[in-house]
Short mmCIF file of C-alpha atoms in Angstrom, two decimals:
data_model
loop_
_atom_site.label_atom_id
_atom_site.label_comp_id
_atom_site.label_asym_id
_atom_site.label_seq_id
_atom_site.Cartn_x
_atom_site.Cartn_y
_atom_site.Cartn_z
CA MET A 1 10.17 -29.84 -21.32
CA VAL A 2 13.23 -32.08 -21.44
CA ALA A 3 15.20 -29.60 -23.56
CA MET A 4 14.31 -26.74 -21.22
CA ALA A 5 15.30 -28.75 -18.14
CA ILE A 6 18.64 -29.64 -19.75
CA ASP A 7 19.21 -26.00 -20.67
CA HIS A 8 18.58 -24.82 -17.12
CA LEU A 9 20.76 -27.59 -15.71
CA GLY A 10 23.50 -26.32 -17.99
CA ILE A 11 23.08 -22.77 -16.70
CA PHE A 12 22.57 -23.23 -12.99
CA VAL A 13 24.18 -26.57 -12.07
CA PHE A 14 26.94 -27.12 -14.63
CA ASN A 15 28.20 -23.54 -14.87
CA ASP A 16 26.85 -22.60 -18.30
CA ASN A 17 27.85 -25.90 -19.93
CA PHE A 18 27.99 -25.40 -23.72
CA TYR A 19 26.52 -28.78 -24.69
CA PHE A 20 23.63 -28.53 -22.26
CA ARG A 21 22.86 -25.03 -23.52
CA LEU A 22 23.05 -26.28 -27.10
CA ILE A 23 20.37 -28.91 -26.47
CA GLY A 24 18.34 -26.31 -24.61
CA ARG A 25 18.07 -24.16 -27.74
CA LEU A 26 15.38 -26.55 -28.95
CA ALA A 27 13.02 -25.54 -26.16
CA PHE A 28 11.93 -21.98 -26.93
CA PRO A 29 10.50 -22.39 -30.46
CA LEU A 30 8.53 -25.45 -29.32
CA PHE A 31 7.08 -23.61 -26.32
CA ALA A 32 6.23 -20.54 -28.43
CA TRP A 33 4.55 -22.81 -30.97
CA ALA A 34 2.65 -24.60 -28.18
CA ILE A 35 1.42 -21.28 -26.76
CA ALA A 36 0.21 -20.28 -30.24
CA ASN A 37 -1.55 -23.63 -30.62
CA GLY A 38 -3.20 -23.07 -27.27
CA GLY A 39 -4.42 -19.71 -28.53
CA VAL A 40 -6.00 -21.43 -31.52
CA TYR A 41 -7.65 -24.32 -29.70
CA THR A 42 -8.57 -22.89 -26.29
CA LYS A 43 -12.26 -22.45 -25.57
CA ASN A 44 -11.58 -19.40 -23.43
CA ILE A 45 -8.45 -17.42 -24.23
CA TYR A 46 -9.02 -15.10 -21.27
CA LYS A 47 -8.79 -18.00 -18.82
CA TYR A 48 -5.80 -19.30 -20.75
CA LEU A 49 -4.07 -15.93 -20.36
CA LEU A 50 -4.96 -15.80 -16.66
CA ARG A 51 -3.47 -19.25 -16.03
CA ILE A 52 -0.22 -18.38 -17.78
CA PHE A 53 0.02 -15.02 -16.00
CA ILE A 54 -0.57 -16.55 -12.55
CA LEU A 55 2.09 -19.16 -13.31
CA ALA A 56 4.43 -16.37 -14.40
CA ILE A 57 4.04 -14.67 -11.02
CA ILE A 58 4.55 -17.93 -9.11
CA SER A 59 7.55 -18.91 -11.24
CA GLN A 60 9.25 -15.56 -10.71
CA VAL A 61 10.09 -16.50 -7.11
CA PRO A 62 12.36 -19.50 -7.88
CA TYR A 63 13.54 -17.75 -11.06
CA GLN A 64 14.71 -14.76 -9.02
CA LEU A 65 16.27 -16.99 -6.35
CA LEU A 66 18.29 -18.93 -8.91
CA PHE A 67 19.75 -15.84 -10.53
CA SER A 68 20.35 -13.99 -7.26
CA TYR A 69 22.34 -17.01 -6.11
CA TYR A 70 24.76 -16.13 -8.90
CA GLY A 71 24.85 -12.48 -7.93
CA VAL A 72 22.36 -11.34 -10.58
CA ASP A 73 19.97 -9.11 -8.66
CA ASN A 74 17.86 -8.13 -11.66
CA PRO A 75 17.50 -11.06 -14.07
CA GLY A 76 14.32 -9.64 -15.56
CA LEU A 77 11.07 -11.53 -15.86
CA ASN A 78 10.69 -15.18 -16.77
CA ILE A 79 9.46 -16.46 -20.13
CA LEU A 80 5.86 -16.87 -18.96
CA PHE A 81 5.53 -13.08 -18.72
CA THR A 82 6.65 -12.94 -22.36
CA PHE A 83 4.02 -15.51 -23.28
CA SER A 84 1.39 -13.56 -21.31
CA LEU A 85 2.12 -10.49 -23.42
CA ALA A 86 1.88 -12.62 -26.55
CA LEU A 87 -1.52 -13.93 -25.47
CA VAL A 88 -2.76 -10.36 -25.03
CA GLY A 89 -1.81 -9.89 -28.67
CA LEU A 90 -3.64 -13.06 -29.68
CA ILE A 91 -6.79 -11.69 -28.04
CA VAL A 92 -6.48 -8.59 -30.24
CA PHE A 93 -5.89 -10.76 -33.31
CA LYS A 94 -8.99 -12.83 -32.53
CA LYS A 95 -11.13 -9.74 -32.07
CA SER A 96 -9.97 -7.77 -35.10
CA ARG A 97 -8.58 -8.36 -38.57
CA ASN A 98 -7.64 -4.70 -38.93
CA ILE A 99 -4.03 -4.80 -40.10
CA VAL A 100 -3.13 -1.42 -38.57
CA LEU A 101 -4.50 -2.43 -35.17
CA ARG A 102 -2.63 -5.73 -35.34
CA ILE A 103 0.67 -4.07 -36.24
CA CYS A 104 0.24 -1.45 -33.52
CA SER A 105 -0.58 -4.06 -30.87
CA ALA A 106 2.34 -6.27 -31.93
CA THR A 107 4.70 -3.28 -31.80
CA ALA A 108 3.39 -2.07 -28.43
CA LEU A 109 3.57 -5.51 -26.80
CA SER A 110 7.07 -6.07 -28.16
CA LEU A 111 8.18 -2.76 -26.66
CA VAL A 112 6.59 -3.67 -23.33
CA ALA A 113 8.55 -6.95 -23.34
CA LEU A 114 11.71 -4.95 -23.94
CA VAL A 115 11.00 -2.35 -21.23
CA ILE A 116 10.12 -4.88 -18.52
CA ASN A 117 13.10 -7.06 -19.52
CA ALA A 118 11.01 -10.18 -20.11
CA ASP A 119 12.94 -13.28 -21.19
CA TYR A 120 13.49 -13.36 -24.99
CA GLY A 121 12.03 -9.84 -25.18
CA PRO A 122 10.37 -8.69 -28.43
CA PHE A 123 11.59 -11.79 -30.25
CA GLY A 124 9.68 -14.01 -27.83
CA VAL A 125 6.43 -12.12 -28.32
CA LEU A 126 6.75 -11.98 -32.10
CA ALA A 127 7.61 -15.69 -32.35
CA VAL A 128 4.25 -16.60 -30.82
CA PHE A 129 2.52 -14.22 -33.23
CA VAL A 130 4.25 -15.89 -36.19
CA PHE A 131 3.15 -19.38 -35.16
CA TYR A 132 -0.40 -18.15 -34.54
CA LEU A 133 -0.94 -16.02 -37.64
CA PHE A 134 0.43 -18.69 -39.99
CA PHE A 135 -1.13 -21.60 -38.13
CA ASP A 136 -2.69 -23.03 -41.30
CA SER A 137 0.63 -23.26 -43.15
CA LYS A 138 3.69 -24.94 -41.67
CA VAL A 139 5.77 -23.70 -44.58
CA LYS A 140 4.87 -20.08 -43.82
CA GLN A 141 5.39 -20.64 -40.09
CA ILE A 142 8.87 -21.96 -40.66
CA LEU A 143 9.89 -19.39 -43.29
CA VAL A 144 8.68 -16.39 -41.27
CA TYR A 145 10.23 -17.76 -38.09
CA LEU A 146 13.54 -18.12 -39.95
CA LEU A 147 13.24 -14.48 -41.04
CA LEU A 148 12.64 -13.52 -37.42
CA VAL A 149 15.73 -15.43 -36.29
CA PHE A 150 17.74 -13.76 -39.06
CA ALA A 151 16.58 -10.30 -37.99
CA PHE A 152 17.21 -10.77 -34.27
CA PHE A 153 20.23 -13.08 -34.14
CA VAL A 154 22.04 -13.18 -37.49
CA THR A 155 21.98 -9.46 -38.32
CA PRO A 156 23.54 -8.42 -34.95
CA ILE A 157 26.52 -10.67 -35.69
CA PHE A 158 27.43 -8.43 -38.62
CA VAL A 159 26.39 -5.21 -36.86
CA ASN A 160 28.64 -6.04 -33.90
CA LYS A 161 31.50 -7.35 -36.02
CA LEU A 162 33.86 -4.57 -35.01
CA ALA A 163 32.50 -4.12 -31.49
CA SER A 164 34.60 -4.94 -28.44
CA ASN A 165 32.00 -7.45 -27.27
CA PHE A 166 32.01 -9.27 -30.63
CA PHE A 167 32.76 -12.73 -29.26
CA GLU A 168 30.24 -12.49 -26.42
CA VAL A 169 27.48 -11.27 -28.73
CA ASN A 170 28.25 -13.85 -31.38
CA TYR A 171 28.41 -16.73 -28.91
CA LEU A 172 24.90 -15.96 -27.68
CA ASN A 173 23.54 -15.33 -31.15
CA PHE A 174 25.05 -18.47 -32.65
CA MET A 175 23.46 -20.46 -29.84
CA GLU A 176 20.03 -19.00 -30.62
CA ILE A 177 20.42 -19.58 -34.36
CA LEU A 178 20.68 -23.30 -33.61
CA SER A 179 17.14 -23.18 -32.22
CA VAL A 180 15.86 -23.52 -35.80
CA ILE A 181 16.60 -27.25 -35.53
CA SER A 182 13.42 -27.54 -33.48
CA LEU A 183 11.44 -26.50 -36.58
CA LEU A 184 11.89 -30.09 -37.77
CA PHE A 185 9.64 -31.23 -34.93
CA ILE A 186 7.05 -28.61 -35.82
CA ALA A 187 7.16 -29.61 -39.49
CA SER A 188 6.53 -33.26 -38.59
CA TYR A 189 3.52 -32.52 -36.35
CA ASN A 190 0.43 -34.34 -37.64
CA ASN A 191 -2.12 -31.79 -36.33
CA GLN A 192 -3.62 -34.34 -33.96
CA ILE A 193 -4.07 -33.52 -30.30
CA GLY A 194 -2.03 -35.98 -28.28
CA TYR A 195 -2.29 -37.07 -24.66
CA LYS A 196 -3.46 -34.14 -22.57
CA MET A 197 -0.83 -33.10 -20.06
CA LYS A 198 -2.04 -29.54 -19.52
CA TYR A 199 -1.62 -29.45 -15.76
CA VAL A 200 1.71 -31.29 -15.87
CA LEU A 201 2.99 -28.60 -18.24
CA TYR A 202 1.66 -25.84 -15.99
CA ILE A 203 3.28 -27.26 -12.87
CA PHE A 204 6.57 -28.24 -14.49
CA TYR A 205 8.02 -24.77 -15.10
CA PRO A 206 7.91 -23.34 -11.56
CA LEU A 207 8.58 -26.75 -10.00
CA HIS A 208 11.72 -27.48 -12.00
CA LEU A 209 13.09 -24.01 -11.20
CA ALA A 210 12.50 -24.62 -7.49
CA LEU A 211 14.16 -28.04 -7.69
CA LEU A 212 17.18 -26.60 -9.50
CA TYR A 213 17.58 -24.03 -6.74
CA VAL A 214 17.46 -26.76 -4.07
CA ILE A 215 19.96 -28.90 -6.02
CA LYS A 216 22.37 -26.00 -6.41
CA VAL A 217 22.19 -25.12 -2.71
CA LEU A 218 22.77 -28.75 -1.70
CA LEU A 219 25.72 -29.13 -4.07
CA VAL A 220 27.40 -26.01 -2.75
CA SER A 221 26.76 -26.83 0.91
#
């Protein structure tokens, strides 16, 4: 939560501050991993999906306000929509071990994330799948996640090497590559359920977006 808050402060309050954004790179893998863990441990994955989806809808209001304040009329959908799509996939994975069905559902949900312009897109959906499918092996989780990062963020650096937007693309990709540092926290997890802060986590995302909007408006005025 702290890393995400710092990241968003860097974007919306401190004009895309590099160091704030750098710290913020730790947030996504940890949240994707937490969503996957929730998929493993939840007693009712349908209710879990419903909670995340409702929060996604609520969070879209401050999310949209923040971006529109910067003149971005279509920022896409917030990360909780991405996680909602991932949870739909986890439901399929829980119901069936058919490899073809799993691949088809993963592909379809990744494409949906791309079409609706959900935050982190196909990468975000697939990251949750990786942490879920290899839940029993941290080594496999980390290795496959690294492959995913390589495919989505390292490969484009070379593909776009001669493109006119080379520096812009590489800046964003290099930032995301640094997210692998958060894998150290995942590797050190002792598989014990800590203090339950479920509702704090649920409230935090939309609330911190709303607070950031208020802070930005007050600073400008």
